Short mmCIF file of C-alpha atoms in Angstrom, two decimals:
data_model
loop_
_atom_site.label_atom_id
_atom_site.label_comp_id
_atom_site.label_asym_id
_atom_site.label_seq_id
_atom_site.Cartn_x
_atom_site.Cartn_y
_atom_site.Cartn_z
CA UNK M 7 -10.99 -46.88 -2.31
CA UNK M 8 -8.41 -44.35 -1.17
CA UNK M 9 -5.63 -46.31 -2.92
CA UNK M 10 -7.68 -46.49 -6.13
CA UNK M 11 -8.30 -42.76 -6.11
CA UNK M 12 -4.61 -42.12 -5.57
CA UNK M 13 -3.79 -44.42 -8.48
CA UNK M 14 -6.21 -42.61 -10.74
CA UNK M 15 -4.71 -39.27 -9.76
CA UNK M 16 -1.18 -40.50 -10.39
CA UNK M 17 -2.31 -41.90 -13.74
CA UNK M 18 -3.26 -38.39 -14.77
CA UNK M 19 -7.04 -38.45 -14.63
CA UNK M 20 -6.86 -34.92 -13.24
CA UNK M 21 -3.81 -33.88 -15.22
CA UNK M 22 -5.81 -31.04 -16.73
CA UNK M 23 -4.68 -28.95 -13.76
CA UNK M 24 -1.24 -28.90 -15.38
CA UNK M 25 -2.69 -26.82 -18.20
CA UNK M 26 -4.51 -24.27 -16.03
CA UNK M 27 -2.68 -20.92 -15.94
CA UNK M 28 -1.64 -19.65 -12.54
CA UNK M 29 0.33 -16.63 -11.36
CA UNK M 30 3.99 -17.00 -10.44
CA UNK M 31 6.82 -14.74 -9.39
CA UNK M 32 10.13 -15.54 -11.10
CA UNK M 33 13.11 -14.22 -9.14
CA UNK M 34 16.13 -13.56 -11.34
CA UNK M 35 19.87 -12.96 -11.05
CA UNK M 36 19.48 -9.68 -12.95
CA UNK M 37 16.58 -7.29 -13.60
CA UNK M 38 14.33 -8.57 -16.42
CA UNK M 39 15.69 -7.77 -19.88
CA UNK M 40 14.08 -7.66 -23.31
CA UNK M 41 15.64 -11.02 -24.17
CA UNK M 42 14.26 -12.58 -20.99
CA UNK M 43 10.78 -11.24 -21.77
CA UNK M 44 11.04 -12.82 -25.22
CA UNK M 45 12.06 -16.12 -23.65
CA UNK M 46 9.00 -16.06 -21.38
CA UNK M 47 6.72 -15.45 -24.34
CA UNK M 48 8.42 -18.23 -26.30
CA UNK M 49 7.44 -20.67 -23.54
CA UNK M 50 3.82 -19.59 -23.99
CA UNK M 51 3.55 -17.67 -20.70
CA UNK M 52 2.64 -14.01 -20.35
CA UNK M 53 4.15 -11.35 -18.10
CA UNK M 54 1.72 -9.65 -15.73
CA UNK M 55 4.04 -7.16 -14.01
CA UNK M 56 7.76 -6.56 -13.58
CA UNK M 57 9.91 -5.45 -10.67
CA UNK M 58 13.40 -4.23 -11.43
CA UNK M 59 14.02 -3.67 -7.71
CA UNK M 60 13.18 -7.24 -6.75
CA UNK M 61 14.75 -8.55 -9.98
CA UNK M 62 11.52 -10.42 -10.64
CA UNK M 63 8.59 -10.78 -12.99
CA UNK M 64 5.06 -11.93 -12.25
CA UNK M 65 3.86 -14.26 -14.98
CA UNK M 66 0.75 -16.21 -15.91
CA UNK M 67 1.74 -19.80 -16.72
CA UNK M 68 0.54 -23.33 -16.26
CA UNK M 69 2.59 -25.88 -14.37
CA UNK M 70 4.39 -27.23 -17.43
CA UNK M 71 5.27 -23.74 -18.58
CA UNK M 72 6.48 -22.87 -15.08
CA UNK M 73 8.84 -25.85 -15.14
CA UNK M 74 10.30 -24.57 -18.40
CA UNK M 75 10.56 -21.04 -17.03
CA UNK M 76 12.36 -22.31 -13.94
CA UNK M 77 15.06 -23.75 -16.21
CA UNK M 78 15.65 -20.51 -18.11
CA UNK M 79 19.12 -19.01 -17.61
CA UNK M 80 19.13 -16.49 -14.79
CA UNK M 81 16.05 -17.77 -12.93
CA UNK M 82 16.87 -18.31 -9.26
CA UNK M 83 13.52 -19.52 -7.98
CA UNK M 84 9.78 -19.40 -8.57
CA UNK M 85 7.04 -18.55 -6.09
CA UNK M 86 3.37 -19.16 -6.71
CA UNK M 87 1.10 -16.18 -6.32
CA UNK M 88 -2.03 -17.33 -4.51
CA UNK M 89 -5.24 -17.30 -6.56
CA UNK M 90 -7.29 -16.09 -3.61
CA UNK M 91 -9.84 -13.33 -4.11
CA UNK M 92 -12.54 -12.00 -1.85
CA UNK M 93 -15.64 -9.90 -2.25
CA UNK M 94 -15.49 -6.76 -0.13
CA UNK M 95 -18.66 -5.03 0.99
CA UNK M 96 -18.54 -1.24 1.30
CA UNK M 97 -21.20 1.11 2.67
CA UNK M 98 -22.86 3.52 0.30
CA UNK M 99 -20.75 6.56 -0.55
CA UNK M 100 -22.26 9.64 1.16
CA UNK M 101 -21.19 11.95 -1.67
CA UNK M 102 -22.48 15.30 -2.78
CA UNK M 103 -21.97 17.31 0.42
CA UNK M 104 -22.08 20.93 -0.73
CA UNK M 105 -19.19 22.33 1.29
CA UNK M 106 -15.88 21.20 2.73
CA UNK M 107 -16.15 19.92 6.28
CA UNK M 108 -14.07 21.83 8.86
CA UNK M 109 -12.05 18.93 10.28
CA UNK M 110 -10.06 19.36 13.48
CA UNK M 111 -6.32 19.86 13.11
CA UNK M 112 -5.61 16.89 15.32
CA UNK M 113 -1.99 16.51 14.20
CA UNK M 114 -1.00 20.19 14.53
CA UNK M 115 -0.28 20.64 10.83
CA UNK M 116 -1.83 24.12 10.59
CA UNK M 117 1.32 25.55 12.17
CA UNK M 118 3.29 24.38 9.14
CA UNK M 119 0.85 25.71 6.54
CA UNK M 120 0.60 29.03 8.40
CA UNK M 121 4.39 29.24 8.25
CA UNK M 122 4.12 29.07 4.46
CA UNK M 123 4.86 25.42 3.75
CA UNK M 124 2.81 24.13 0.80
CA UNK M 125 4.75 21.14 -0.54
CA UNK M 126 6.54 23.31 -3.09
CA UNK M 127 9.28 21.38 -4.86
CA UNK M 128 8.19 18.00 -3.46
CA UNK M 129 7.07 15.15 -5.67
CA UNK M 130 4.32 13.05 -4.11
CA UNK M 131 3.16 9.70 -5.43
CA UNK M 132 -0.24 8.17 -4.74
CA UNK M 133 -1.17 4.54 -5.35
CA UNK M 134 -4.90 3.92 -5.50
CA UNK M 135 -7.90 2.77 -7.51
CA UNK M 136 -8.11 5.71 -9.90
CA UNK M 137 -8.41 9.49 -9.92
CA UNK M 138 -10.92 11.94 -11.40
CA UNK M 139 -8.93 15.11 -12.00
CA UNK M 140 -11.88 17.16 -13.29
CA UNK M 141 -13.07 17.91 -9.74
CA UNK M 142 -12.76 21.64 -8.91
CA UNK M 143 -10.53 20.76 -5.95
CA UNK M 144 -7.83 19.85 -8.48
CA UNK M 145 -8.13 22.92 -10.67
CA UNK M 146 -4.63 24.12 -9.77
CA UNK M 147 -3.10 20.75 -8.97
CA UNK M 148 0.32 20.07 -10.45
CA UNK M 149 0.28 16.61 -11.97
CA UNK M 150 3.66 15.42 -13.19
CA UNK M 151 2.45 12.16 -14.72
CA UNK M 152 -0.20 9.48 -14.41
CA UNK M 153 -0.10 5.73 -15.06
CA UNK M 154 -2.84 3.12 -15.13
CA UNK M 155 -0.77 0.08 -14.17
CA UNK M 156 -3.79 -2.20 -14.55
CA UNK M 157 -4.44 -1.38 -18.21
CA UNK M 158 -1.01 0.05 -19.09
CA UNK M 159 -2.25 3.41 -20.32
CA UNK M 160 -2.33 7.01 -19.13
CA UNK M 161 -6.00 7.35 -18.22
CA UNK M 162 -6.48 6.94 -14.47
CA UNK M 163 -10.20 7.78 -14.42
CA UNK M 164 -12.97 5.23 -14.92
CA UNK M 165 -12.97 4.05 -18.54
CA UNK M 166 -16.09 2.48 -20.08
CA UNK M 167 -15.35 -1.09 -21.02
CA UNK M 168 -12.44 -1.31 -18.59
CA UNK M 169 -13.75 -0.10 -15.24
CA UNK M 170 -17.03 -0.20 -13.39
CA UNK M 171 -18.42 3.26 -12.60
CA UNK M 172 -17.15 4.54 -9.28
CA UNK M 173 -13.77 2.81 -9.14
CA UNK M 174 -12.01 6.18 -9.04
CA UNK M 175 -13.91 7.35 -5.94
CA UNK M 176 -11.39 6.22 -3.34
CA UNK M 177 -8.30 7.59 -5.06
CA UNK M 178 -10.03 10.88 -5.85
CA UNK M 179 -10.88 11.30 -2.16
CA UNK M 180 -7.37 10.41 -0.97
CA UNK M 181 -5.70 12.74 -3.46
CA UNK M 182 -7.87 15.63 -2.29
CA UNK M 183 -6.92 15.01 1.36
CA UNK M 184 -3.19 15.00 0.62
CA UNK M 185 -3.44 17.99 -1.73
CA UNK M 186 -5.33 20.12 0.77
CA UNK M 187 -2.27 20.03 3.01
CA UNK M 188 0.32 20.14 0.22
CA UNK M 189 -1.36 22.06 -2.64
CA UNK M 190 1.87 23.04 -4.40
CA UNK M 191 3.45 19.58 -4.50
CA UNK M 192 3.82 17.83 -7.85
CA UNK M 193 1.74 14.65 -7.98
CA UNK M 194 2.42 11.31 -9.65
CA UNK M 195 -0.72 9.20 -9.72
CA UNK M 196 -0.68 5.44 -10.26
CA UNK M 197 -3.83 3.38 -10.61
CA UNK M 198 -2.93 -0.01 -9.13
CA UNK M 199 -6.34 -1.40 -8.14
CA UNK M 200 -8.89 -3.25 -10.26
CA UNK M 201 -11.51 -3.33 -7.57
CA UNK M 202 -14.89 -3.95 -9.16
CA UNK M 203 -16.60 -6.49 -11.33
CA UNK M 204 -20.22 -5.81 -12.18
CA UNK M 205 -20.62 -3.70 -9.07
CA UNK M 206 -18.97 -6.12 -6.63
CA UNK M 207 -15.68 -5.22 -5.00
CA UNK M 208 -12.81 -7.68 -5.21
CA UNK M 209 -9.29 -7.91 -3.85
CA UNK M 210 -6.76 -10.17 -5.50
CA UNK M 211 -3.02 -10.80 -5.41
CA UNK M 212 -2.60 -9.30 -8.89
CA UNK M 213 -3.33 -5.93 -7.29
CA UNK M 214 -0.36 -6.41 -4.99
CA UNK M 215 1.77 -7.02 -8.09
CA UNK M 216 0.38 -3.82 -9.62
CA UNK M 217 1.24 -2.02 -6.36
CA UNK M 218 4.90 -3.03 -6.66
CA UNK M 219 5.09 -1.74 -10.23
CA UNK M 220 3.31 1.49 -9.30
CA UNK M 221 5.63 2.12 -6.36
CA UNK M 222 8.71 1.66 -8.51
CA UNK M 223 7.27 4.06 -11.09
CA UNK M 224 6.60 6.74 -8.45
CA UNK M 225 10.02 6.51 -6.83
CA UNK M 226 11.87 6.39 -10.13
CA UNK M 227 10.01 9.58 -11.04
CA UNK M 228 11.56 11.24 -8.00
CA UNK M 229 8.70 11.02 -5.49
CA UNK M 230 9.98 11.72 -1.97
CA UNK M 231 6.63 10.78 -0.40
CA UNK M 232 4.26 8.03 -1.55
CA UNK M 233 0.84 7.47 -0.02
CA UNK M 234 -0.86 4.11 -0.23
CA UNK M 235 -4.23 3.80 1.47
CA UNK M 236 -4.28 0.11 0.53
CA UNK M 237 -3.73 -3.26 2.23
CA UNK M 238 -3.40 -6.84 1.04
CA UNK M 239 -4.44 -9.12 3.89
CA UNK M 240 -5.91 -11.55 1.37
CA UNK M 241 -4.96 -15.08 2.42
CA UNK M 242 -1.71 -14.28 4.22
CA UNK M 243 -1.41 -16.10 7.52
CA UNK M 244 -0.33 -14.02 10.50
CA UNK M 245 3.10 -15.67 10.43
CA UNK M 246 3.58 -14.24 6.93
CA UNK M 247 2.85 -10.68 8.06
CA UNK M 248 6.46 -10.24 9.06
CA UNK M 249 7.50 -7.58 6.56
CA UNK M 250 9.64 -10.12 4.72
CA UNK M 251 7.11 -12.26 2.84
CA UNK M 252 4.89 -10.00 0.74
CA UNK M 253 6.52 -8.63 -2.44
CA UNK M 254 4.90 -5.27 -1.65
CA UNK M 255 6.49 -5.19 1.81
CA UNK M 256 9.90 -5.99 0.32
CA UNK M 257 9.48 -3.32 -2.37
CA UNK M 258 8.66 -0.74 0.32
CA UNK M 259 12.03 -1.38 1.97
CA UNK M 260 13.78 -0.73 -1.32
CA UNK M 261 11.74 2.45 -1.83
CA UNK M 262 12.84 3.71 1.57
CA UNK M 263 16.45 2.86 0.72
CA UNK M 264 16.07 4.96 -2.43
CA UNK M 265 14.95 7.99 -0.43
CA UNK M 266 11.15 7.85 -0.31
CA UNK M 267 8.90 8.06 2.74
CA UNK M 268 6.20 5.43 2.21
CA UNK M 269 3.01 6.17 4.17
CA UNK M 270 0.44 3.38 4.34
CA UNK M 271 -2.91 2.81 6.00
CA UNK M 272 -2.95 0.32 8.87
CA UNK M 273 -6.23 -1.28 7.76
CA UNK M 274 -9.78 -1.25 9.07
CA UNK M 275 -10.17 -4.61 10.80
CA UNK M 276 -9.33 -3.71 14.38
CA UNK M 277 -10.55 -5.56 17.42
CA UNK M 278 -9.33 -7.80 20.18
CA UNK M 279 -9.56 -11.09 18.28
CA UNK M 280 -6.28 -12.92 17.81
CA UNK M 281 -5.72 -12.40 14.12
CA UNK M 282 -2.96 -10.77 12.12
CA UNK M 283 -4.37 -7.36 11.41
CA UNK M 284 -1.56 -5.12 10.17
CA UNK M 285 -1.53 -6.40 6.60
CA UNK M 286 1.08 -6.02 3.85
CA UNK M 287 2.62 -3.66 2.98
CA UNK M 288 1.86 -1.99 6.34
CA UNK M 289 3.92 -4.71 8.07
CA UNK M 290 7.10 -3.52 6.35
CA UNK M 291 9.99 -1.83 8.15
CA UNK M 292 10.08 0.48 5.13
CA UNK M 293 6.57 1.80 5.75
CA UNK M 294 5.27 4.48 8.09
CA UNK M 295 2.00 2.81 9.07
CA UNK M 296 -0.87 5.07 10.11
CA UNK M 297 -3.88 4.08 12.19
CA UNK M 298 -7.11 6.03 12.62
CA UNK M 299 -7.84 8.29 15.57
CA UNK M 300 -11.16 9.71 16.70
CA UNK M 301 -11.46 13.48 17.03
CA UNK M 302 -10.54 13.15 20.74
CA UNK M 303 -7.26 11.44 19.86
CA UNK M 304 -8.29 7.96 20.93
CA UNK M 305 -7.75 5.06 18.50
CA UNK M 306 -10.83 4.21 16.44
CA UNK M 307 -12.20 0.74 17.19
CA UNK M 308 -11.92 -0.26 13.53
CA UNK M 309 -8.25 0.71 13.23
CA UNK M 310 -6.01 -2.32 12.72
CA UNK M 311 -3.45 -3.12 15.37
CA UNK M 312 -0.07 -4.77 15.73
CA UNK M 313 2.22 -6.38 16.41
CA UNK M 314 3.75 -7.80 13.25
CA UNK M 315 4.49 -11.52 13.21
CA UNK M 316 8.09 -10.88 14.22
CA UNK M 317 7.03 -8.76 17.17
CA UNK M 318 7.58 -5.23 15.84
CA UNK M 319 5.31 -2.42 16.98
CA UNK M 320 2.68 -1.26 14.51
CA UNK M 321 1.04 1.08 13.67
CA UNK M 322 3.70 3.76 13.82
CA UNK M 323 1.23 6.53 14.72
CA UNK M 324 -2.34 7.79 14.39
CA UNK M 325 -4.04 10.56 12.44
CA UNK M 326 -7.66 11.62 12.19
CA UNK M 327 -9.68 8.83 10.57
CA UNK M 328 -13.30 9.90 11.05
CA UNK M 329 -15.26 12.55 9.17
CA UNK M 330 -12.31 13.73 7.07
CA UNK M 331 -13.33 16.08 4.28
CA UNK M 332 -12.63 14.63 0.83
CA UNK M 333 -13.63 15.28 -2.78
CA UNK M 334 -16.70 13.35 -3.92
CA UNK M 335 -16.46 11.53 -7.23
CA UNK M 336 -19.68 12.92 -8.66
CA UNK M 337 -20.30 16.62 -9.07
CA UNK M 338 -18.37 19.36 -7.32
CA UNK M 339 -19.08 18.46 -3.72
CA UNK M 340 -17.25 16.82 -0.88
CA UNK M 341 -17.92 13.84 1.34
CA UNK M 342 -16.82 12.69 4.76
CA UNK M 343 -14.25 9.92 4.48
CA UNK M 344 -13.79 7.35 7.21
CA UNK M 345 -10.99 4.90 7.93
CA UNK M 346 -7.26 4.52 8.10
CA UNK M 347 -7.18 5.44 4.39
CA UNK M 348 -8.03 9.03 5.29
CA UNK M 349 -5.60 8.98 8.21
CA UNK M 350 -2.79 7.82 5.94
CA UNK M 351 -3.54 10.57 3.41
CA UNK M 352 -3.41 13.23 6.14
CA UNK M 353 -0.08 11.88 7.37
CA UNK M 354 1.30 11.85 3.82
CA UNK M 355 0.32 15.49 3.36
CA UNK M 356 2.14 16.41 6.56
CA UNK M 357 5.17 14.39 5.45
CA UNK M 358 5.28 16.37 2.19
CA UNK M 359 5.46 19.63 4.16
CA UNK M 360 8.30 18.27 6.28
CA UNK M 361 10.21 17.11 3.19
CA UNK M 362 9.83 20.61 1.74
CA UNK M 363 11.31 22.10 4.92
CA UNK M 364 14.04 19.47 5.34
CA UNK M 365 14.86 18.04 1.90
CA UNK M 366 18.13 16.51 3.08
CA UNK M 367 16.53 14.47 5.89
CA UNK M 368 16.53 10.75 5.15
CA UNK M 369 13.30 8.72 5.27
CA UNK M 370 14.51 7.09 8.49
CA UNK M 371 15.12 10.49 10.08
CA UNK M 372 11.72 11.73 8.92
CA UNK M 373 9.93 8.67 10.27
CA UNK M 374 11.80 8.85 13.57
CA UNK M 375 10.89 12.52 14.00
CA UNK M 376 7.22 11.70 13.46
CA UNK M 377 7.34 8.83 15.95
CA UNK M 378 9.31 10.56 18.68
CA UNK M 379 7.11 13.65 18.75
CA UNK M 380 3.74 11.87 18.65
CA UNK M 381 1.42 12.06 21.64
CA UNK M 382 2.34 8.70 23.24
CA UNK M 383 6.03 8.53 22.35
CA UNK M 384 6.90 7.83 25.98
CA UNK M 385 4.60 4.79 26.13
CA UNK M 386 3.95 3.38 22.65
CA UNK M 387 1.82 0.32 22.13
CA UNK M 388 0.30 -1.78 19.36
CA UNK M 389 -3.06 -0.04 19.53
CA UNK M 390 -1.98 3.56 18.98
CA UNK M 391 1.68 3.21 17.97
CA UNK M 392 3.59 6.27 19.16
CA UNK M 393 0.34 8.21 19.36
CA UNK M 394 -1.32 10.99 17.40
CA UNK M 395 1.03 12.73 14.99
CA UNK M 396 2.34 16.19 15.87
CA UNK M 397 3.55 17.73 12.61
CA UNK M 398 4.77 20.93 14.26
CA UNK M 399 6.64 18.90 16.88
CA UNK M 400 8.31 16.82 14.14
CA UNK M 401 9.33 20.05 12.42
CA UNK M 402 11.02 21.32 15.56
CA UNK M 403 12.70 17.96 16.10
CA UNK M 404 14.13 18.02 12.58
CA UNK M 405 15.11 21.68 12.90
CA UNK M 406 17.19 20.89 15.98
CA UNK M 407 18.85 18.05 14.11
CA UNK M 408 18.26 15.65 16.99
CA UNK M 409 17.70 12.57 14.87
CA UNK M 410 18.89 9.32 16.44
CA UNK M 411 19.92 6.53 14.11
CA UNK M 412 16.99 4.45 15.26
CA UNK M 413 14.00 4.40 17.53
CA UNK M 414 14.24 1.99 20.42
CA UNK M 415 11.28 -0.33 20.03
CA UNK M 416 9.12 -1.01 23.08
CA UNK M 417 9.19 -4.42 24.64
CA UNK M 418 8.00 -7.18 22.36
CA UNK M 419 4.65 -8.76 23.22
CA UNK M 420 4.70 -11.69 25.58
CA UNK M 421 5.78 -14.88 23.82
CA UNK M 422 2.50 -16.62 24.58
CA UNK M 423 0.57 -13.75 22.98
CA UNK M 424 2.63 -13.95 19.80
CA UNK M 425 2.24 -17.72 19.73
CA UNK M 426 -1.55 -17.36 19.97
CA UNK M 427 -1.54 -14.84 17.14
CA UNK M 428 0.57 -17.05 14.91
CA UNK M 429 -1.90 -19.90 15.27
CA UNK M 430 -4.59 -17.71 13.72
CA UNK M 431 -5.00 -16.63 10.13
#
């Protein structure tokens, strides 16, 4: 029976799979050109996103088309983008709070704002699920440009017929958190998430492709700081969370090389179970990964932990991740945001102030200053990183110019611990 089934398969009974479009990355010798795009279309495939940095395009093609694409001049290799998607359940949004919540200055950023730092002259990029700029909190916000990567237009709010109502809630909240600390920065806002379908939240690999395109757009527009309160755990195995597998993680390294500080949320799936928890792009060496702290400075139980698959310490540090005041999508009120998303946004706002004060500092120097002055810099671990951020301490560190070329990583986890992690997904 098994032999007969195999024979039927080889005879092509199920050959229809060859005609089913799938997503593929095509890695090229040179950045994609107009002639290459025309060649892809001539094969019958369609381009989803492009990455000049990675010299790659993400295409939708069936297996036969992929074989033709692989033979095009300049194509080095192809990599299938997994078709995995998952439904994500979120609690109801407690929006409509009438006044801004007085959140504790856990990371000592008030000293910088009281000294007159506002983010003036700094371009800040934000990658998220959309932004509603009509909220009164943004009345004086400087917006350099916006881009809806998902629909390739310049409307980043919810659009009837394209988006479910409420998609812009998360990005609106994150933007307000960053902008409260850096109100005079110039913002570049990229919508990279297509998170809802008929009221149900999804995550898919296409969003990671959108993230890469959005990051390139921000950095090429001169953003010195980019906040991404997003993760793509999806179906990556722990062994793939090594900072070298995900296209987003690779793009973050290039962004850092080009002079941008990339701040990313650690994720909200903490716990002691042996699973890979710091998900792309937070596993990248090019990312300053931020976990969530309680108001007492202790790590929140939900905050994702390290190490990465190759044994590097993550997160890099913590910021407040509970009851953070943020703009509500509906009306003129505010809500209390929870999670490493809010922590990342706070850290990005502090980073913008530091870039204003020290525009010549490299991203590596900036990230080192933030690590070395955090509350647990003398004893970092994979639960809290280097500890709660100390923005004023990082300022003094940069002012003294005491920026080592690298931060000595703490001891790698025991080999047996890493081996146990790598057996999990």
